[in-house]
XYZ file of C-alpha atoms in Angstrom:
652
model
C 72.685 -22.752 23.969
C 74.940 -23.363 27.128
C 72.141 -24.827 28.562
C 71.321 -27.407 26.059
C 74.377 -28.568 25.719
C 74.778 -29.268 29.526
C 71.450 -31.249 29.064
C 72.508 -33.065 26.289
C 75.847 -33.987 28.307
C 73.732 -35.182 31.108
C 71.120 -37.576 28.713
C 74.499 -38.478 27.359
C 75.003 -37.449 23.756
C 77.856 -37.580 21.859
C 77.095 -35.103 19.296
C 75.117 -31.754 19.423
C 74.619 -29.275 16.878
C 74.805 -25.526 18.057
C 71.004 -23.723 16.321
C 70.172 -21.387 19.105
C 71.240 -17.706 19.197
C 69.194 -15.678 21.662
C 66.779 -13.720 19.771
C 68.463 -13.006 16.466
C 67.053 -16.714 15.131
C 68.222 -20.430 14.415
C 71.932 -21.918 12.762
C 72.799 -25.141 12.062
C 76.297 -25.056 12.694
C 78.887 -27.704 12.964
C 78.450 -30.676 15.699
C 80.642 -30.312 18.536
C 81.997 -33.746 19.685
C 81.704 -34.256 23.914
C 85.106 -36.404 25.110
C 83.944 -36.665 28.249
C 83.647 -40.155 29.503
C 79.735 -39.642 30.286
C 79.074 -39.187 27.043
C 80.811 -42.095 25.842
C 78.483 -44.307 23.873
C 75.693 -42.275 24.389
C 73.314 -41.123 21.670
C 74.017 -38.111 19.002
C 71.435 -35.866 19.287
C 70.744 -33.380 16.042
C 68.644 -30.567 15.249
C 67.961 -28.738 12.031
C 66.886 -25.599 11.611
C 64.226 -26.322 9.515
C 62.803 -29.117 11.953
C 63.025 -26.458 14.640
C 61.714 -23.308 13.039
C 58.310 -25.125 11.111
C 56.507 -28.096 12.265
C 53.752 -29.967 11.568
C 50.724 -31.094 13.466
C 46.967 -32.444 13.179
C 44.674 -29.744 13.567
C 41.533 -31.019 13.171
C 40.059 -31.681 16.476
C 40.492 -28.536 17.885
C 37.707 -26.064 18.460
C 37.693 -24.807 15.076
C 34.281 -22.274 14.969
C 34.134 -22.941 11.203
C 37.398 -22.398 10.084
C 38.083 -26.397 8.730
C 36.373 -29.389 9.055
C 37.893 -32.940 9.884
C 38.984 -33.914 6.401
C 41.171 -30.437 6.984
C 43.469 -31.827 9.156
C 47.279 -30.028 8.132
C 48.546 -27.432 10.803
C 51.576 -26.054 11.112
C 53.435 -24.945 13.766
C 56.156 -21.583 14.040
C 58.895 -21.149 16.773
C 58.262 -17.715 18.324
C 62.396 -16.850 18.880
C 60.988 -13.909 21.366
C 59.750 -16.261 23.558
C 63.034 -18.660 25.045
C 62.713 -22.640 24.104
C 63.046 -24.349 27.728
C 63.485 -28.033 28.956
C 60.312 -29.272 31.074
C 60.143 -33.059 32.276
C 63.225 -33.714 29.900
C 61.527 -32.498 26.901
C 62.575 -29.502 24.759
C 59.665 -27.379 24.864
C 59.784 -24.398 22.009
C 56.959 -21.701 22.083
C 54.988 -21.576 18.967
C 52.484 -20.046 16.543
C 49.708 -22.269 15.204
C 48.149 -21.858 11.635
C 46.262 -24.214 9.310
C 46.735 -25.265 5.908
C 44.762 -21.422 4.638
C 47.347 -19.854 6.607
C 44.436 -18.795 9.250
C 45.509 -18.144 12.811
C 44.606 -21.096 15.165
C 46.472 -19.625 18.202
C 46.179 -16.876 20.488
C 49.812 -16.415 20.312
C 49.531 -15.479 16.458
C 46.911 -12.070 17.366
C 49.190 -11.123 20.308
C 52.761 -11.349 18.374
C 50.528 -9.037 15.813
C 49.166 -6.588 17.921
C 52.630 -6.335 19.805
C 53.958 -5.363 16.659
C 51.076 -2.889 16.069
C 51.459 -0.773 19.331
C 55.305 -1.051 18.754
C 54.714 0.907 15.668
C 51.862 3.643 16.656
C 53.741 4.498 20.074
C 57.193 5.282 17.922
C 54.776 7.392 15.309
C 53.777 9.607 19.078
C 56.908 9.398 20.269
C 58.663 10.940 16.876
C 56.278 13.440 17.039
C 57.036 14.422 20.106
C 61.094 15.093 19.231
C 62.129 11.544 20.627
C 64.648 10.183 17.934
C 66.470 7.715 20.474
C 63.584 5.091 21.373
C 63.850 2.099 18.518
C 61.406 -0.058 19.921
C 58.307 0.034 22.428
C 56.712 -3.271 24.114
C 54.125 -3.444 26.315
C 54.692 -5.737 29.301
C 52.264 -7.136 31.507
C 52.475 -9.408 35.091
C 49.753 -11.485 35.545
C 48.571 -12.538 39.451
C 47.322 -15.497 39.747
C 44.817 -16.579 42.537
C 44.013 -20.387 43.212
C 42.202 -22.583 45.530
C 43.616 -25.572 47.795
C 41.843 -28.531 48.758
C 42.801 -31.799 49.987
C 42.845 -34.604 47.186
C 41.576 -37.012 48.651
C 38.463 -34.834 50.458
C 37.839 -33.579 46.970
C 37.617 -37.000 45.578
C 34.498 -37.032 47.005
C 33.224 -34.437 44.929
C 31.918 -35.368 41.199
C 31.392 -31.849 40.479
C 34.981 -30.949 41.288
C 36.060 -33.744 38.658
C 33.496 -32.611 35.677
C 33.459 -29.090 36.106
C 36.450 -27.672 38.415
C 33.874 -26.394 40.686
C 31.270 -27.493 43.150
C 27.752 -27.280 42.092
C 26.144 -27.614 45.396
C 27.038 -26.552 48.531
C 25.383 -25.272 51.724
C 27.487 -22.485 53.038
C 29.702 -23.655 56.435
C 29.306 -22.427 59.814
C 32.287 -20.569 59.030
C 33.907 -18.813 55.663
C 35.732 -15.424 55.268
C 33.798 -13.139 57.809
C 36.727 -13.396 60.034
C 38.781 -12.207 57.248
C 41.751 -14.306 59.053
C 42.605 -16.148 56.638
C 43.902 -13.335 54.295
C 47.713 -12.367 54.507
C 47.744 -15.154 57.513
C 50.111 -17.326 58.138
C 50.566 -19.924 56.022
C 50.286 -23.484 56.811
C 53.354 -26.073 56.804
C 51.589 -28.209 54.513
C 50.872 -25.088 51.808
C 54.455 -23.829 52.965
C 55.945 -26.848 51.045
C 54.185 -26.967 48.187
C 54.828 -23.262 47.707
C 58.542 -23.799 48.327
C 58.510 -26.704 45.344
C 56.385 -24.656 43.241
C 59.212 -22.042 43.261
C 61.400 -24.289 42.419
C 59.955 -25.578 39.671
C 59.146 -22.332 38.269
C 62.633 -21.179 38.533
C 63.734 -24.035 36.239
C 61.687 -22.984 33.521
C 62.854 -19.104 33.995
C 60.022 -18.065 35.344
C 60.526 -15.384 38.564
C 57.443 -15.980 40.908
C 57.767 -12.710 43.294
C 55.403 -12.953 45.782
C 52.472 -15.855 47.666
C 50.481 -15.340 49.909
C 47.026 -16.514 51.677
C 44.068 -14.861 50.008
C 40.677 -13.919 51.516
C 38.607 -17.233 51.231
C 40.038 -20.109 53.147
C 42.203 -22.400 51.286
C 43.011 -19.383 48.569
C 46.569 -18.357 47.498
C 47.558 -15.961 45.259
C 51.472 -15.912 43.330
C 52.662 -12.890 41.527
C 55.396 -12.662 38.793
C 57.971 -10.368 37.706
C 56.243 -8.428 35.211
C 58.285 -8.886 31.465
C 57.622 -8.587 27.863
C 53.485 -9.597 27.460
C 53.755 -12.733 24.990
C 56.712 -13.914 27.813
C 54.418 -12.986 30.440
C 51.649 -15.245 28.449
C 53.795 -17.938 27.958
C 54.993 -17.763 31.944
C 51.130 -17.905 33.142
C 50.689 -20.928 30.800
C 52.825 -22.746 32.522
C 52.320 -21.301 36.042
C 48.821 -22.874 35.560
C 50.515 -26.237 34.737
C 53.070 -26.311 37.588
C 50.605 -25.704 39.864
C 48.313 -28.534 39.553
C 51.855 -30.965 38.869
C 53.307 -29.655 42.129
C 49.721 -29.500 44.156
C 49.273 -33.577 43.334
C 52.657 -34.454 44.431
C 51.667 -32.502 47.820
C 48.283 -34.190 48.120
C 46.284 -31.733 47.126
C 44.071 -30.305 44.059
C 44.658 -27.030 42.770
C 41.301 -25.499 41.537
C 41.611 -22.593 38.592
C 38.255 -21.797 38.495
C 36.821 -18.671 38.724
C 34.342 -19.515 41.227
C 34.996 -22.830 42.670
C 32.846 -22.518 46.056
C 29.875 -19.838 45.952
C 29.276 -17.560 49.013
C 33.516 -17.222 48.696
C 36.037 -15.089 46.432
C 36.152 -16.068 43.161
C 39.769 -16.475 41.874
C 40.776 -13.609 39.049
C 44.097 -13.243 37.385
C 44.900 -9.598 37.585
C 46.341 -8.282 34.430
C 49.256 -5.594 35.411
C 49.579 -3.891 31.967
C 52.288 -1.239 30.606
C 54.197 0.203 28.142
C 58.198 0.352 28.315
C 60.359 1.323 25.473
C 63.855 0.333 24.487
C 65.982 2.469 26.454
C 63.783 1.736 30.018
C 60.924 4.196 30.480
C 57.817 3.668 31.228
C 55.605 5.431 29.354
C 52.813 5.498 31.975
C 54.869 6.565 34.816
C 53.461 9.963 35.517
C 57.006 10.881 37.296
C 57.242 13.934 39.809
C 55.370 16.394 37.257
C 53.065 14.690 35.628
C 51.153 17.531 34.930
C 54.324 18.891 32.499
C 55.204 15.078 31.378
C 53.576 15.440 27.854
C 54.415 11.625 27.059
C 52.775 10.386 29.968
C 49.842 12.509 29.838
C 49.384 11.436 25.645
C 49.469 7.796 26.611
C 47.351 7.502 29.437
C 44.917 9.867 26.966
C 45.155 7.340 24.328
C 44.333 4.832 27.022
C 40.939 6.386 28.528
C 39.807 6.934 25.095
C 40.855 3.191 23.898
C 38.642 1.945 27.052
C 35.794 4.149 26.604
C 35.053 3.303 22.802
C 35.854 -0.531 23.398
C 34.180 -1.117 25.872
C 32.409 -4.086 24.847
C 35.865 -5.738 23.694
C 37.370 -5.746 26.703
C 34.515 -7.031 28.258
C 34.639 -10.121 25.397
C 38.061 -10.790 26.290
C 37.413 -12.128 29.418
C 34.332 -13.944 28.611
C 33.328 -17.625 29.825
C 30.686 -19.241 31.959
C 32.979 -19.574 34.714
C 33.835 -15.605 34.938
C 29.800 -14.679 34.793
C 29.550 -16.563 38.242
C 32.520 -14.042 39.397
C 32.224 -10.493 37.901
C 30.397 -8.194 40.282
C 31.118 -9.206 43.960
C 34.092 -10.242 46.511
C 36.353 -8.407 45.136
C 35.906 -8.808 41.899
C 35.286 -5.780 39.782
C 31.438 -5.922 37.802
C 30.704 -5.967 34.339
C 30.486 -2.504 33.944
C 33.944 -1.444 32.302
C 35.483 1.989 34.187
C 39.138 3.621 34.682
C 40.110 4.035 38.137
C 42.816 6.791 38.352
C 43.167 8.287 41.913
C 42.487 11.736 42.807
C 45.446 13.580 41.952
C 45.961 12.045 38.573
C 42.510 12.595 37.640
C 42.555 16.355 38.793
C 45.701 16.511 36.412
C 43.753 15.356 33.595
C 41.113 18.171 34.463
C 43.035 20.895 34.674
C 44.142 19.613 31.276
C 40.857 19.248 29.936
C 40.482 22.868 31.294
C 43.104 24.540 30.271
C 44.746 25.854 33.641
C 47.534 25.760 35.813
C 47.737 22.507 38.103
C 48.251 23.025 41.850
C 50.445 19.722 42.269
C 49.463 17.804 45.661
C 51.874 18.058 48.302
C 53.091 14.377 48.894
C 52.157 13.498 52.464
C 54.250 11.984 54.592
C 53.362 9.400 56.186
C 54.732 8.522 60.398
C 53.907 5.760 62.465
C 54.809 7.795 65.650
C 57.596 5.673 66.929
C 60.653 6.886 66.377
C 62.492 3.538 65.018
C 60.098 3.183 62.136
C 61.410 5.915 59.499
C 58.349 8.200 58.018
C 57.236 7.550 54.350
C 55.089 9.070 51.324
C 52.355 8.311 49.983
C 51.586 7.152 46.487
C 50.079 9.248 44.321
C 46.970 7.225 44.228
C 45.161 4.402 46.378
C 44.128 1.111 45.029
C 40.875 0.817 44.181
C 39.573 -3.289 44.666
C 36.171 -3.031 43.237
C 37.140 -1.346 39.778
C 37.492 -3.080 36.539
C 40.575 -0.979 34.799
C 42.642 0.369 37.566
C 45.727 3.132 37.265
C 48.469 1.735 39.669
C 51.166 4.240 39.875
C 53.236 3.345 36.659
C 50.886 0.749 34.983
C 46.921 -0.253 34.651
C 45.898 -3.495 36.240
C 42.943 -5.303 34.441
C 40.925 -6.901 37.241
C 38.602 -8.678 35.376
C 40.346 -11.698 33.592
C 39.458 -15.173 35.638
C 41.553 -17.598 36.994
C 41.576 -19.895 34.233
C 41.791 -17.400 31.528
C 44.666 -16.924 29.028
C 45.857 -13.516 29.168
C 46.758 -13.715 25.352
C 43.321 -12.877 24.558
C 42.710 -9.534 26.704
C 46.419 -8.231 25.721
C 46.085 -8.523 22.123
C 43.057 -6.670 22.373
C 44.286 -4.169 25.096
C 47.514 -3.372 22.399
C 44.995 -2.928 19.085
C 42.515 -0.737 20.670
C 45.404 1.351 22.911
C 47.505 1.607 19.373
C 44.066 2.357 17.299
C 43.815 5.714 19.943
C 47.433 6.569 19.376
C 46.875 6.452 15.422
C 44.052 8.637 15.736
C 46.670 11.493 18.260
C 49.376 10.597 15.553
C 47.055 11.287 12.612
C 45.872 14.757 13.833
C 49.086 15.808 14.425
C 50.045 14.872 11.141
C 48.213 17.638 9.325
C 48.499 19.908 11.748
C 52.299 20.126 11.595
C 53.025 21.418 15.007
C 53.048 18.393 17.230
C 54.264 20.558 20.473
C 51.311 23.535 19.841
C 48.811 21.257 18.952
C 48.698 18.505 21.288
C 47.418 19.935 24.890
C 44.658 21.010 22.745
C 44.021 17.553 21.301
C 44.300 16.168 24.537
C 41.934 18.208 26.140
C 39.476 17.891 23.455
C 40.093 13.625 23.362
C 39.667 14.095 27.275
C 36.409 15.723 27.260
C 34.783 13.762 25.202
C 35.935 10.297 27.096
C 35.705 11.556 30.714
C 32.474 9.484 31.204
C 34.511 6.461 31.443
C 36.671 7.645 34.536
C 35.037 6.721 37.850
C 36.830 6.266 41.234
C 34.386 5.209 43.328
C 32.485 2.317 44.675
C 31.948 0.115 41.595
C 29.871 -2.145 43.673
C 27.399 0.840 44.420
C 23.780 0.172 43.423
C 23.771 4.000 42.286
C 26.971 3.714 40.028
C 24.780 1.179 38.069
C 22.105 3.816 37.290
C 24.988 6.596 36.913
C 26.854 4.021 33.962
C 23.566 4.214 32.180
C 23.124 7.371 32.771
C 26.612 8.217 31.305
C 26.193 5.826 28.069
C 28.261 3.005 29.281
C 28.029 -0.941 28.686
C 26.916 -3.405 31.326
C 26.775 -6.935 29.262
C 26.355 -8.769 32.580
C 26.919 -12.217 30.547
C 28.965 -13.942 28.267
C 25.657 -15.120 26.019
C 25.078 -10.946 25.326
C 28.465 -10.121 25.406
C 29.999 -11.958 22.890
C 27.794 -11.240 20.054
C 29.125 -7.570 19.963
C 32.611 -9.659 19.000
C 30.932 -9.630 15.094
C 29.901 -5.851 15.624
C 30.932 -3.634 12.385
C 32.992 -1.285 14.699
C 34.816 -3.872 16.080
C 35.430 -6.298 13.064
C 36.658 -3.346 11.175
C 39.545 -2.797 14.008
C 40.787 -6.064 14.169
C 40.751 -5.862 9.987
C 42.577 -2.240 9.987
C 45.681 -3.516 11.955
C 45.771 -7.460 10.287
C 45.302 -8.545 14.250
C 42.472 -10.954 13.023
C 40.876 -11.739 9.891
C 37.104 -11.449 9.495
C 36.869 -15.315 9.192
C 39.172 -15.253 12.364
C 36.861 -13.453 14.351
C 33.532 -15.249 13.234
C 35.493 -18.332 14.513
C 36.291 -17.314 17.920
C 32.955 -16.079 18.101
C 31.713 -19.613 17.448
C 33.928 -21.173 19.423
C 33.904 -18.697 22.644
C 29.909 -19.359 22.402
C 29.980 -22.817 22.375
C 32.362 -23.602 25.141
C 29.843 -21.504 27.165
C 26.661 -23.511 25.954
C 28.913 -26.893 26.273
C 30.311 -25.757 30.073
C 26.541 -25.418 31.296
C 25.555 -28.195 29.685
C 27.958 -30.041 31.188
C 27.760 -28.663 34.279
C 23.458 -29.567 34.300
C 24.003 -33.198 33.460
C 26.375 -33.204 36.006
C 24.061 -31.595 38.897
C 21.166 -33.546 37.412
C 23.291 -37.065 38.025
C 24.302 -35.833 41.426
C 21.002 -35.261 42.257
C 19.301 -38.476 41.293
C 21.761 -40.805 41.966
C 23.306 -39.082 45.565
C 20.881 -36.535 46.895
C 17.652 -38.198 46.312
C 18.443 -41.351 47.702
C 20.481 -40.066 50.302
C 17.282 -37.793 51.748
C 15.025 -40.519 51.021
C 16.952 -43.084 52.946
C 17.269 -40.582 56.020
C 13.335 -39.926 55.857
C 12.623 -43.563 55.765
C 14.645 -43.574 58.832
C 13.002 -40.638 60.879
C 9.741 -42.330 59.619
C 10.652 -45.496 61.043
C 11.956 -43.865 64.121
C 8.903 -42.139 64.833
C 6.580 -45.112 63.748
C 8.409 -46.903 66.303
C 7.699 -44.324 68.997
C 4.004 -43.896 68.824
C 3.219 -47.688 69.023
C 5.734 -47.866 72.298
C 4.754 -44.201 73.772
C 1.775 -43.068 71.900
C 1.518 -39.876 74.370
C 4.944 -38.712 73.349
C 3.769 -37.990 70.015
C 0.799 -36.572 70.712
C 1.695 -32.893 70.614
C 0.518 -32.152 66.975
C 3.416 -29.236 66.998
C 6.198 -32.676 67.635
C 9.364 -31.593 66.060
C 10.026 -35.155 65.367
C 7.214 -34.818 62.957
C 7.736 -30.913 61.766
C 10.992 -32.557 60.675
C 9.668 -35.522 58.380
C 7.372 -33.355 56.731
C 9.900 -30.599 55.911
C 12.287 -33.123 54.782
C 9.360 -34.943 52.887
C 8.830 -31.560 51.247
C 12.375 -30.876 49.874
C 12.983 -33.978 48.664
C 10.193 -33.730 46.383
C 10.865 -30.250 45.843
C 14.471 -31.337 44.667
C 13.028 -33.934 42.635
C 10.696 -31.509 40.674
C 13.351 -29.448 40.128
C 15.670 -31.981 38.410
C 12.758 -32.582 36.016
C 12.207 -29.001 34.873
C 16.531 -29.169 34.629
C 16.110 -32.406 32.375
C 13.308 -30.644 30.660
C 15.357 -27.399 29.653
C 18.121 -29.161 28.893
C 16.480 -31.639 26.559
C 15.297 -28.345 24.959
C 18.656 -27.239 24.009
C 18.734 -28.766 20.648
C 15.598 -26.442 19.495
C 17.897 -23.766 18.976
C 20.133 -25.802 15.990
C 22.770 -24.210 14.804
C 22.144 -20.703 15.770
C 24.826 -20.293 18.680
C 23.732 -16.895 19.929
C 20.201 -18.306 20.495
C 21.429 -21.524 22.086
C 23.835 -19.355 24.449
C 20.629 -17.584 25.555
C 18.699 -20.999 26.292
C 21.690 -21.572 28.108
C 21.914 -18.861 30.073
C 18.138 -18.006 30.749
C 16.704 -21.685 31.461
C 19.488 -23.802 31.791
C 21.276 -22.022 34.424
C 17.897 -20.786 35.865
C 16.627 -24.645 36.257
C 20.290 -25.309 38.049
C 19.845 -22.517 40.815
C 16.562 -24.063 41.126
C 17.769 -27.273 42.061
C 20.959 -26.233 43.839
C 18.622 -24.369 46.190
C 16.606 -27.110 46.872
C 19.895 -29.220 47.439
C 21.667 -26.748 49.621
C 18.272 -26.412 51.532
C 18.404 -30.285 52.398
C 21.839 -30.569 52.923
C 21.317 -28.598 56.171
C 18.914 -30.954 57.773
C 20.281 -34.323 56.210
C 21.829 -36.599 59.070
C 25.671 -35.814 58.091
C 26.260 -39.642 58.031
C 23.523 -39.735 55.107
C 24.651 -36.859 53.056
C 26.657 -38.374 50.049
C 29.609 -35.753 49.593
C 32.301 -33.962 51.430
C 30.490 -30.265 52.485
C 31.947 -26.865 52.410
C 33.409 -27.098 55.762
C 35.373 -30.274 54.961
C 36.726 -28.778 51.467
C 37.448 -25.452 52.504
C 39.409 -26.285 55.755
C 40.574 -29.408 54.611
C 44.813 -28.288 54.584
């Protein structure tokens, strides 16, 4: 409130009415006149309560997946008071819910305040159970890292691909990328330097507490970390992280790409989900503390977890969905399709002598020296990080690698709080009848535990053998979004979402709609954006450097006939490979047109258009992207009609 009223002082009102108390809700109380002579004649600035609490907007154009049509336009708006209003380019900015007119969730906020609320109330059903009478609430909190690319503007200007699709769609690779791996925690260039000081800046006006930057492993990649807080804060913080960064990044000259895969043959850029569960008082419920092996709290939550992954599976893997993360899952760091819990040696030999019912042999910490005697000796943690899986245990909190860079983290929160809380219903419930919470719940663990231990793998998730040991073991791989999503409208799954009031069934069939046709519509896009490219720059671009190695070596037989007479002439080896790609490229931009114009056979069906998409569409576009990339490496570099990887990637 303090701060409101110093920014109404400053736009110079007269008047302002007090209608914020921190998170007990909204008053309209008196007006409280400003003397000061800045505020003299300035304007009186009023709120209401109601104004401020429910609004009212259009809702009809939005993706909608079925829900309304156009003629349904009412929404309404719903300040969240758990989330703090802020002030962003001298505009009050309040964080709301969405709904329309039938009272159906439009939002993503809506399913996440829900599910919060859900896993608030099945942790304090455990924890009761377990004697604790002193925790009132539990939250899960999460911290969101988010990795981004750099380019120059005015290189990437140059690119129409970068404009229509945040990510280039052709692209020989550069004489040199990340095999130096020098670009990764290296220093960090004056130019970037400044733009990462601003973008602190900025962020710190709005509240939010950037920790860390840093260079990232692909030239021109950053990543910034937060200070992990409540998750639908932490939601609303990455929001407008996302926004800051492209406002700051134009002011600095440069374009900040989201994308999950903005440059292939590079890391992709993920958004690594650092998920937890804290209650009232300050623990953690998934630090494992110096006994974890006696720590019956810990050991029932990160249970509940494992058996929340394992049975959900396919949800999680929904949750990051989107034509943009398919290009990224499975390589450069990022973890694959196949969903698995990383744990670390020592806490998963806790959970097996658990599952076995014997004594634990704790691990001796190790201490760690450096061998020079001004650099003090540490420990180690009690697990390493593991960069290749998709669910990883951290020390004190999971971190979900597999969200992209452009992703809202809404979506795989409110599903990571249902399906954690639908595990700790099931502990609760058995302990329920059997009345003995403290004699019955190593038992229950161990039983949980050995029937979910399939999902627990620590090694190399970018193995070719782990591929054949998931299906071995029974687990998913939906390698894309097109046979992914469907599982969204599974029985299992609805009837989750249903149980806890997270989603309504008509909610869900809408999402699925409209997560399947922002797929179809992104590679759509993305074709008659490679298919322009190609006709109207890289055709005439190779043509018009033939015609002028034709004319070249026209020129030379009729003035040195015997210079051309070696039937092996490179001059000539040239024209004919060059003759050959060109109408290679230009075949392959038909057969893109073709599948494309094939698209509409599949009506309204989504699912069947999302497979088009995926298994001709995007087929046809390697196609023609490696005939492009193929020319682009023998095209005189004054003839090729676009800034190349080398220029974009080391352009700052």
């Amino acid at each position: 409130a303090n701060a409101m009223k110093d920014w109404a002082v400053e736009k110079g009102a007269t008047h302002y009415t007090h209608w914020f108390q921190p998170m007990t809700g909204i008053t309209a109380e008196k007006h409280e006149s400003f003397l000061s002579p800045a505020a003299e004649g300035g304007i009186i600035m009023e709120f209401s309560g109601k104004e401020l609490i429910h609004g009212e907007s259009d809702a009809s154009s939005f993706p909608s997946g079925g829900l309304r049509a156009t003629f349904e336009a009412r929404g309404y708006t719903a300040w969240d008071p758990t989330s703090y209003a802020f002030i962003k380019d001298g505009v009050l900015c309040i964080p709301t819910a969405f709904c329309s007119y039938t009272g159906d969730a439009l939002d993503k906020k809506t399913p996440l305040l829900r599910s919060m609320e859900v896993i608030n109330r099945e942790s304090l059903r455990i924890l009761r159970l377990m004697g604790d009478t002193d925790t009132s609430h539990v939250s899960s909190t999460a911290g969101a890292e988010q990795e981004y690319f750099l380019v120059d503007r005015a290189v990437a200007e140059g690119r129409r691909d970068l404009k229509f699709c945040g990510r280039t769609l052709f692209g020989a690779s550069p004489p040199k990328g990340q095999e130096m791996e020098d670009h990764y925690y290296g220093s960090i260039r004056p130019r970037v330097k400044a733009f990462m000081e601003e973008l602190n800046t900025e962020l710190w006006r709005l509240g939010i507490h950037a920790k860390t930057e840093h260079n990232e492993t692909a030239p021109g990649q950053h990543e910034l970390a937060p200070v992990f807080t409540t998750v639908n804060i932490a939601v609303d913080h990455n929001q407008l992280t996302m926004e800051i960064l492209k406002k700051v990044a134009e002011r600095h000259g440069l374009l900040c790409l989201l994308h999950e895969k903005p440059f292939a043959g590079v890391n992709g850029s993920g958004k690594h989900n650092n998920w937890s569960l804290c209650t009232d008082l300050g623990k953690n419920l998934l630090d494992p503390g110096e006994h974890p092996q006696s720590n019956l709290s810990f050991l029932t939550f990160m249970v509940a977890v494992l058996c929340a992954v394992d049975d959900y599976q396919d949800l999680l893997r929904i949750s990051v969905a989107g034509a943009g993360n398919d290009h990224r899952l499975g390589g450069d760091e990022a973890p694959p399709a196949i969903i698995s819990v990383f744990l670390g040696d020592e806490i998963t030999a806790v959970l097996a002598a658990l599952e076995e019912n014997r004594p634990y042999d704790p691990h001796k910490l190790m201490e760690l020296k450096a061998g020079v005697k001004t650099i003090p000796s540490f420990y180690k943690d009690n697990t390493d990080r593991n960069r290749t899986s998709p669910f990883a245990f951290t020390g004190n909190k999971f971190e979900f690698r597999m969200p992209g860079a452009s992703l809202s983290i809404a979506g795989p929160n409110f599903v990571l709080n249902t399906i954690i809380a639908d595990a700790l219903r099931e502990i609760a419930d058995r302990l329920d009848i059997s009345g003995s919470a403290e004699a019955e719940l190593r038992p229950l663990l161990a039983e949980l535990l050995k029937k979910h231990r399939r999902i627990i793998f620590n090694g190399n998730n970018y193995a070719k053998e782990w591929v054949a040991e998931a299906e071995r073991r029974g687990l998913s791989n939906l390698v894309s979004t097109a046979e992914a999503v469907p599982h969204f409208l599974d029985d299992k799954n609805v009837g989750l979402f249903v149980r806890y009031g997270i989603l309504s069934e008509a909610e869900i069939r809408s999402r699925y709609e409209i997560i399947m046709e922002g797929y179809c519509k992104t590679l759509q896009i993305e074709a008659l954006t490679m298919a322009e490219i190609a006709r109207k720059d890289i055709l005439p671009a190779a043509s018009s450097f033939l015609t002028e190695l034709a004319s070249a070596y026209s020129g030379l037989i009729r003035v040195c006939p015997e210079a051309c007479a070696n039937p092996g002439d490179v001059r000539l080896a040239l024209i004919k490979k060059l003759s050959g790609l060109t109408n290679k490229l230009f075949d392959r931009v038909e057969r893109l047109e073709f599948a494309l114009s094939a698209c509409n056979s599949a009506g309204s069906d989504v699912k069947a258009m999302a497979l088009h998409c995926r298994d001709q569409v995007y087929t046809a576009m390697q196609e023609l992207r490696a005939a492009a990339d193929d020319l682009e490496v023998i095209v005189g570099r004054k003839h090729w009609p676009m800034p190349d990887y080398g220029d974009l990637l080391f352009s700052v």
